[in-house]
XYZ file of C-alpha atoms in Angstrom:
405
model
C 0.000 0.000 0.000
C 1.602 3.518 -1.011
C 1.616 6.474 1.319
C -1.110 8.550 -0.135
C -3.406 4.725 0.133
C -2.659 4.717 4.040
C -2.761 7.953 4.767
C -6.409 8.302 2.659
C -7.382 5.110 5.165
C -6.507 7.205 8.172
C -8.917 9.751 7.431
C -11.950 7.094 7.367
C -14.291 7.159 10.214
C -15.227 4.326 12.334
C -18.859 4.520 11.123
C -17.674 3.266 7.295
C -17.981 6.960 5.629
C -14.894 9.260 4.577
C -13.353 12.164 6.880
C -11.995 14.493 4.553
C -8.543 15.252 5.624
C -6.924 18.414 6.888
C -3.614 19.168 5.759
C -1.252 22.034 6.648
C -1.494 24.817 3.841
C 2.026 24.374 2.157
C 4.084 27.682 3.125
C 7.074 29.305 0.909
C 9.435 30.701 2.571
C 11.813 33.489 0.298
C 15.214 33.155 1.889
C 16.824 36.253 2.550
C 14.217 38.431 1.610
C 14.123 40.693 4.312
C 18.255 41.478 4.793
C 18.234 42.406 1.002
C 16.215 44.975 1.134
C 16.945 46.465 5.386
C 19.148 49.518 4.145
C 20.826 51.966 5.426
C 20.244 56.164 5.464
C 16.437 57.846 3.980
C 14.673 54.294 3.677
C 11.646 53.429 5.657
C 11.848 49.125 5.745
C 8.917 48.809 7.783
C 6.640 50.016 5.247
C 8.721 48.886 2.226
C 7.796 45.342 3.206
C 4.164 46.169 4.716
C 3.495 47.806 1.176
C 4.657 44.537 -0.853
C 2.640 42.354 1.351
C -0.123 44.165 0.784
C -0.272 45.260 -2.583
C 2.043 42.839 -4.450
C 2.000 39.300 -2.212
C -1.864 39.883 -1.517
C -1.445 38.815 1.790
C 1.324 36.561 4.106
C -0.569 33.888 3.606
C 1.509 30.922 2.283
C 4.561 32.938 2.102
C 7.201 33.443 4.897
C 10.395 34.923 5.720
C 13.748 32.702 6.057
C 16.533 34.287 7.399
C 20.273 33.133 7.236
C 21.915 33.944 10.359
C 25.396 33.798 8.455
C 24.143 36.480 5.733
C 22.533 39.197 8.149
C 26.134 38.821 9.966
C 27.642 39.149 7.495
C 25.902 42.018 6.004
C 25.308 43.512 9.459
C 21.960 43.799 9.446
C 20.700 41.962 13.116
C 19.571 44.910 14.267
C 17.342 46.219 11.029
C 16.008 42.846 10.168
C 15.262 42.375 14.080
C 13.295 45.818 13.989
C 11.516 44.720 10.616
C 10.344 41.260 11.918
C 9.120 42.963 15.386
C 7.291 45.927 13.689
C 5.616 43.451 10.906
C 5.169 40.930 13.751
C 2.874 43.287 16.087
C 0.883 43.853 12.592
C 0.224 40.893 11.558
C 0.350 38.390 14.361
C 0.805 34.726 13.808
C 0.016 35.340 10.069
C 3.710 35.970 9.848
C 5.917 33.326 8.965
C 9.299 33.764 9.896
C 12.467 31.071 9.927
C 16.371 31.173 11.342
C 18.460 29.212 9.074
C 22.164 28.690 10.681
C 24.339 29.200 7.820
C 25.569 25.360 7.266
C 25.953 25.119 3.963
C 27.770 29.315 4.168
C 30.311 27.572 6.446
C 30.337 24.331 4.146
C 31.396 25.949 1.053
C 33.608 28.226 3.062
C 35.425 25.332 4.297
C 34.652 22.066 2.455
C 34.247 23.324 -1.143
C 36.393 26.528 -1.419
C 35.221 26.413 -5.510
C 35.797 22.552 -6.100
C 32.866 20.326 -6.519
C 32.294 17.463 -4.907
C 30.156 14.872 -6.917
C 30.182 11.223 -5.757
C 31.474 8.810 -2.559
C 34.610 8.635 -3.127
C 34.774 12.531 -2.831
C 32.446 13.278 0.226
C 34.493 10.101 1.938
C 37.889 12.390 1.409
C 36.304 15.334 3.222
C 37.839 15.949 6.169
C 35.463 17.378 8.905
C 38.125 18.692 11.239
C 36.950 22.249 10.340
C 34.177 22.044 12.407
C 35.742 21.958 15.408
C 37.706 24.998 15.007
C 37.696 27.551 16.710
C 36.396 30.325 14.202
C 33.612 27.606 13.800
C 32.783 26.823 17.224
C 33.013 30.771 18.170
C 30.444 31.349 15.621
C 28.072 28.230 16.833
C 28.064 29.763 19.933
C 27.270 33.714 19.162
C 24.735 31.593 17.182
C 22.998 30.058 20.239
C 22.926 33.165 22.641
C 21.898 35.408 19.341
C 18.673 32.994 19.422
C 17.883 32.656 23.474
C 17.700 36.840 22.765
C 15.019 36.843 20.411
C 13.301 33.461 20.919
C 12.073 34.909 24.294
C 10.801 38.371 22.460
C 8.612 35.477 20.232
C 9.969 36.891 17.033
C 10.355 33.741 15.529
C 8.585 30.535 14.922
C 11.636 28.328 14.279
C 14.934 27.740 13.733
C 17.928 25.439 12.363
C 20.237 23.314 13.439
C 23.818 24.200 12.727
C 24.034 20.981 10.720
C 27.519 19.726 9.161
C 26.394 18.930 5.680
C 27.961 15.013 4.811
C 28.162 14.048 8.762
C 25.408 12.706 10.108
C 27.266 12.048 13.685
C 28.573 15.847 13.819
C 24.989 17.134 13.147
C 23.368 15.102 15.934
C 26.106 16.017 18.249
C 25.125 20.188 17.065
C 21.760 18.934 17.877
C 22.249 17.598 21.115
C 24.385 20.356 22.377
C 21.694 23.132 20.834
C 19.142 21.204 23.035
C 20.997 20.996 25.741
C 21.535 24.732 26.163
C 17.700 24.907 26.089
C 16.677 25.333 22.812
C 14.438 23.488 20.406
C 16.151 23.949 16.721
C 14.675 21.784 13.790
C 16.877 18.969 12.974
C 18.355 18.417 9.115
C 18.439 15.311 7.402
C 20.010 14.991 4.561
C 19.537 13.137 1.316
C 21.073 9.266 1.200
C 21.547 9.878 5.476
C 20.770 6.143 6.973
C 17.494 6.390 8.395
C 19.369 5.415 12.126
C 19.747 8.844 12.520
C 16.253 9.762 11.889
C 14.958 7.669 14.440
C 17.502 8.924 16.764
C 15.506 12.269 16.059
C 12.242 10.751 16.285
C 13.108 9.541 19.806
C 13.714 13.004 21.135
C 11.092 14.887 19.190
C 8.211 13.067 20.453
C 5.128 14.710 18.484
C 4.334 17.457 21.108
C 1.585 18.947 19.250
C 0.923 15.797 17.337
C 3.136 16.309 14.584
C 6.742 15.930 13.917
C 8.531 18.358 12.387
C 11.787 17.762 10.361
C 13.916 19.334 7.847
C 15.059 17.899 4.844
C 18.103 18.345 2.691
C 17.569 17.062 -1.113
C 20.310 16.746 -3.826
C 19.702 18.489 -7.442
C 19.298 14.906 -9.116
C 15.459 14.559 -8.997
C 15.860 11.009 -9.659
C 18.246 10.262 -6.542
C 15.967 12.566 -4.520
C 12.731 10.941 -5.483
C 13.917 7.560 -4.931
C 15.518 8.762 -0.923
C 12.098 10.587 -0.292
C 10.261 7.672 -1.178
C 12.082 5.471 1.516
C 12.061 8.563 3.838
C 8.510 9.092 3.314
C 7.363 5.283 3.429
C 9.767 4.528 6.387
C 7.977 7.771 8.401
C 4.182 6.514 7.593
C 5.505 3.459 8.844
C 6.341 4.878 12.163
C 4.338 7.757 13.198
C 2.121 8.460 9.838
C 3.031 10.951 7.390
C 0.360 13.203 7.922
C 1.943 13.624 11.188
C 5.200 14.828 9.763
C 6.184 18.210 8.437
C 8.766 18.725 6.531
C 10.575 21.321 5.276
C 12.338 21.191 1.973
C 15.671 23.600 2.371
C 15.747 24.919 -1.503
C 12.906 22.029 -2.541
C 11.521 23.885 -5.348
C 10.077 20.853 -7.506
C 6.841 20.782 -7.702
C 6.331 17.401 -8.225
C 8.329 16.466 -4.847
C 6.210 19.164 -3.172
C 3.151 17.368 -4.404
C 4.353 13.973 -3.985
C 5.235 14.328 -0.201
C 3.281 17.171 1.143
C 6.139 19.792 2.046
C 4.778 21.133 5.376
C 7.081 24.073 4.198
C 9.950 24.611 1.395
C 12.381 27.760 0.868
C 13.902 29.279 -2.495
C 16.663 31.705 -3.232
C 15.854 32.013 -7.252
C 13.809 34.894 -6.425
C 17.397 37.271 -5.939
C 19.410 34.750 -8.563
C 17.937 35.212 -11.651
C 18.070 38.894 -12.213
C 21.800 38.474 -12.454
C 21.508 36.595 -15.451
C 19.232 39.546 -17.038
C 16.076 37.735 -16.829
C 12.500 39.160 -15.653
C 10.115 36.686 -13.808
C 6.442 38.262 -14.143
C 3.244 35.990 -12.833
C 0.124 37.701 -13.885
C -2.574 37.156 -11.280
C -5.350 38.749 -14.026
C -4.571 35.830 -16.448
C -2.699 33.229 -14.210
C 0.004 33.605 -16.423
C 3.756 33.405 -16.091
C 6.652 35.032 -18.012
C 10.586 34.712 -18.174
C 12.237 37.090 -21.145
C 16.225 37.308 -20.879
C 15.567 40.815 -21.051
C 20.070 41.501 -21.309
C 20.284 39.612 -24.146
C 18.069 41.656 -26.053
C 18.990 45.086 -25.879
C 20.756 45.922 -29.094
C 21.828 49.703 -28.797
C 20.131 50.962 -25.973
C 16.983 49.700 -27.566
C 15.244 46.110 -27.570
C 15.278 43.876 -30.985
C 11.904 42.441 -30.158
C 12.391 39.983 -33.289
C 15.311 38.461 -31.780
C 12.961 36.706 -29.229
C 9.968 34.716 -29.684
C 9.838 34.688 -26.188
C 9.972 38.600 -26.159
C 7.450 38.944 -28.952
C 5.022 36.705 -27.759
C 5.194 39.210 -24.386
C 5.206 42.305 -25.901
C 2.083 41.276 -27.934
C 0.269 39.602 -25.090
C 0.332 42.953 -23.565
C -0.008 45.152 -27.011
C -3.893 43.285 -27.237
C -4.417 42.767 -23.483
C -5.270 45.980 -21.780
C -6.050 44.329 -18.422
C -2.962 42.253 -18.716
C -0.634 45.191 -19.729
C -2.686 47.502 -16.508
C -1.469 44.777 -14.092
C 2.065 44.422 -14.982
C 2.381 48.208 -15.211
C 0.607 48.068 -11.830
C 3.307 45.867 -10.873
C 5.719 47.911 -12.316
C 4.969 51.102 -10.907
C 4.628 50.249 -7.576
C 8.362 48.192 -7.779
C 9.358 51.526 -8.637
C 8.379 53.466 -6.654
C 9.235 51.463 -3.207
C 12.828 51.154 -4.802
C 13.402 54.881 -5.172
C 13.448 54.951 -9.540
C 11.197 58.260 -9.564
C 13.174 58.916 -12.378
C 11.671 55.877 -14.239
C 8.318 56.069 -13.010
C 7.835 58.189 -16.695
C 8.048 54.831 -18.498
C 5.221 53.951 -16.478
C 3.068 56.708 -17.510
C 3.999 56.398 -20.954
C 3.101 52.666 -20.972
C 6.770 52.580 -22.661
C 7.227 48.520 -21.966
C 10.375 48.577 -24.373
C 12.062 51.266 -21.585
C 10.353 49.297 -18.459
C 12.046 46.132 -19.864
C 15.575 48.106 -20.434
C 15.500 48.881 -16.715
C 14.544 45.458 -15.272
C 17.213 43.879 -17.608
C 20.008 45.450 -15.445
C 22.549 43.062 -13.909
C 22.008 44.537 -10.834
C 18.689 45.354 -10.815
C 16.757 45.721 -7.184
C 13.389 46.022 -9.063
C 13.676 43.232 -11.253
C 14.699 40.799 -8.628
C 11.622 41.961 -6.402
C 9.237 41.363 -9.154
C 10.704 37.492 -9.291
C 9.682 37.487 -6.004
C 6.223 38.612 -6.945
C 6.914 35.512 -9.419
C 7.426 33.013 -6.855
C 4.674 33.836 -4.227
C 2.164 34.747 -7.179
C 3.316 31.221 -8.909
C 3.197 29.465 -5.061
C -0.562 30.608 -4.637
C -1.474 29.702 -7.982
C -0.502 26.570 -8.286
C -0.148 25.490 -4.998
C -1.953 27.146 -2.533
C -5.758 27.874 -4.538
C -4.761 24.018 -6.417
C -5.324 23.073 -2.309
C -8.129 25.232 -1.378
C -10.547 23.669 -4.491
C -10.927 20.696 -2.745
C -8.399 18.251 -4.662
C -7.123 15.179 -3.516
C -5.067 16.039 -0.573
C -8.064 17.002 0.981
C -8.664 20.929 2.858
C -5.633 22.641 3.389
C -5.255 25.031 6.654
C -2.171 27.557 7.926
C 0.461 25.036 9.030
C 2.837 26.747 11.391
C 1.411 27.673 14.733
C 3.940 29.104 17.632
């Protein structure tokens, strides 16, 4: 019997008739989001981020907020992103989502990769693990501890990470023990092809509290590998406490299909502030549940766009040419991704309806507008297909807000 068979048994009633079941709402975190845009000097961030909530995201729900405490460190930020979370947090209550990652797989690449790759068994067996027990290492594990007692008793949070050693099972147990022992309650990390041992080591000190376990979950790039580890993770968990009593979250899970297939509790993504520096725009359209990726840089011949060069570009500039409601929205869009990231100057475009100029702008390397419109992309894209999929009654059931502190 598969997973979705016993778990669709579960949810029968003793009197012969169907329950329907109720599943967590799937939540996507954006990782990072906040300490990108918590600036210095003449910039309000409170209402930078209560304006794209409201009139971009459409609300928080299904989207929260992951944090890396290695990149707000290391952009110095603590403070601003603290003040952001705590303003948005009196606001908006339990509606907002927001995560502590520990900045594993920063320290990983820092001291394991160091630009090599590292594809196979022979290669992760060669990694020495010595570097975790440094001192620069261990000094940083601890600032990480005593920054999270700080905030964890102003309730800022809902949860946070293990400092995990990416490859070594042993060393992220003994992270997890130690992180426990000092009194707090991080989510543990398991990692794809990690012998399921160690997750019942975990299971053993969870418990299910609430009545769920919660775990995080590490997958490799090769779909294939990952599908066939999350189908021994996931049948070896319904096995022992149910799946629908386990939520996971997918660290940079992104594939729908996996999503689907397993019922993420929660997943993050990073794309949202990657693909801009490739030159490419992201646009969902809410109007027309519509998405859109032109490689706006590779088209700009001269200071002006060779719309013929791109099918992909044609096709967009003649969706909105003979969609007026479609070409109001992304201007919409547009304008107000403008305007909170201080391009007055560009705001004419806008006005003019000059797309050609509007695309010129996004299509900078370095743009701060375009990547906040991939955001838009993601959480748009996440509620479309996701979220709403949930909430008309398919087959997983009815769908609530997962994460309760």
């Amino acid at each position: 019997m598969s997973v979705m068979e016993r778990s669709k048994q579960r949810g029968e009633d003793s009197g012969g008739g169907k329950e329907r079941m109720v599943l967590e709402r799937p939540i996507l975190y954006l990782s990072s989001f906040i300490s990108s845009y918590c600036k210095k000097g003449n910039f309000d961030s409170v209402f930078f981020f209560e304006t794209i909530i409201e009139e971009l995201f459409g609300g928080l729900l299904g989207v929260g907020f992951l944090e890396s405490y290695h990149v707000i460190v290391e952009r110095k930020t603590e403070r601003e992103v603290l003040r952001v979370v705590e303003a948005l947090r009196k606001k908006y209550g339990d509606l907002l989502k927001v995560m502590v990652d520990s900045g594993a797989y920063s320290l990983f690449q820092k001291y394991v990769m160091k630009g090599k790759r590292i594809s196979g068994i022979m290669d992760r067996l060669r990694v020495d693990y010595s570097w975790a027990d440094n001192q620069e290492v261990q000094s940083y594990f601890r600032r990480y501890m005593d920054w999270l007692k700080g905030i964890e008793k102003d309730g800022l949070i809902d949860e946070y990470v293990v400092l995990d050693v990416i490859g070594n099972p042993e060393l992220s147990w003994r992270n997890w023990l130690r992180m426990k022992d000092e009194g707090l309650n991080p989510l543990p990390v398991i990692h794809a092809g990690t012998e399921l041992d160690w997750v019942e080591k975990y299971l053993k000190y969870i418990g299910e509290g609430d009545g769920f376990v919660r775990l995080g979950v590490s997958v490799k790039k090769n779909v294939v590998t990952s599908h066939y580890w999350l189908d021994v993770l996931a049948n070896w968990l319904d096995r022992k406490v149910g799946l629908d009593r386990v939520r996971m979250h997918g660290f940079a899970v992104t594939d729908l299909d996996l999503i689907k297939k397993y019922r993420f509790w929660s997943v993050d993504t990073a794309s949202w502030a990657i693909t801009q520096v490739f030159g490419k725009l992201l646009w969902f359209s809410n109007v027309r549940k519509k998405e859109f990726a032109i490689n706006c840089n590779k088209y700009i011949k001269g200071g002006s766009f060779d719309v013929s060069g791109s099918k992909t570009l044609s096709k967009f500039f003649g969706c909105i040419s003979n969609d007026s409601e479609l070409k109001e929205e992304f201007l919409n869009d547009v304008g107000v991704v403008f305007r909170l990231i201080g391009l007055e100057n560009e705001l004419e475009y806008v006005t003019r309806k000059d797309i050609a100029s509007i695309l010129e702008v996004l299509g900078n390397r370095s743009s701060s507008a375009a990547m906040l419109l991939s955001a838009l992309f993601y959480v748009r894209k996440w509620k479309n297909v996701i979220v709403d999929d949930k909430n008309k009654g398919g087959e997983g059931g009815d769908w609530v807000q997962g994460c309760s502190r």
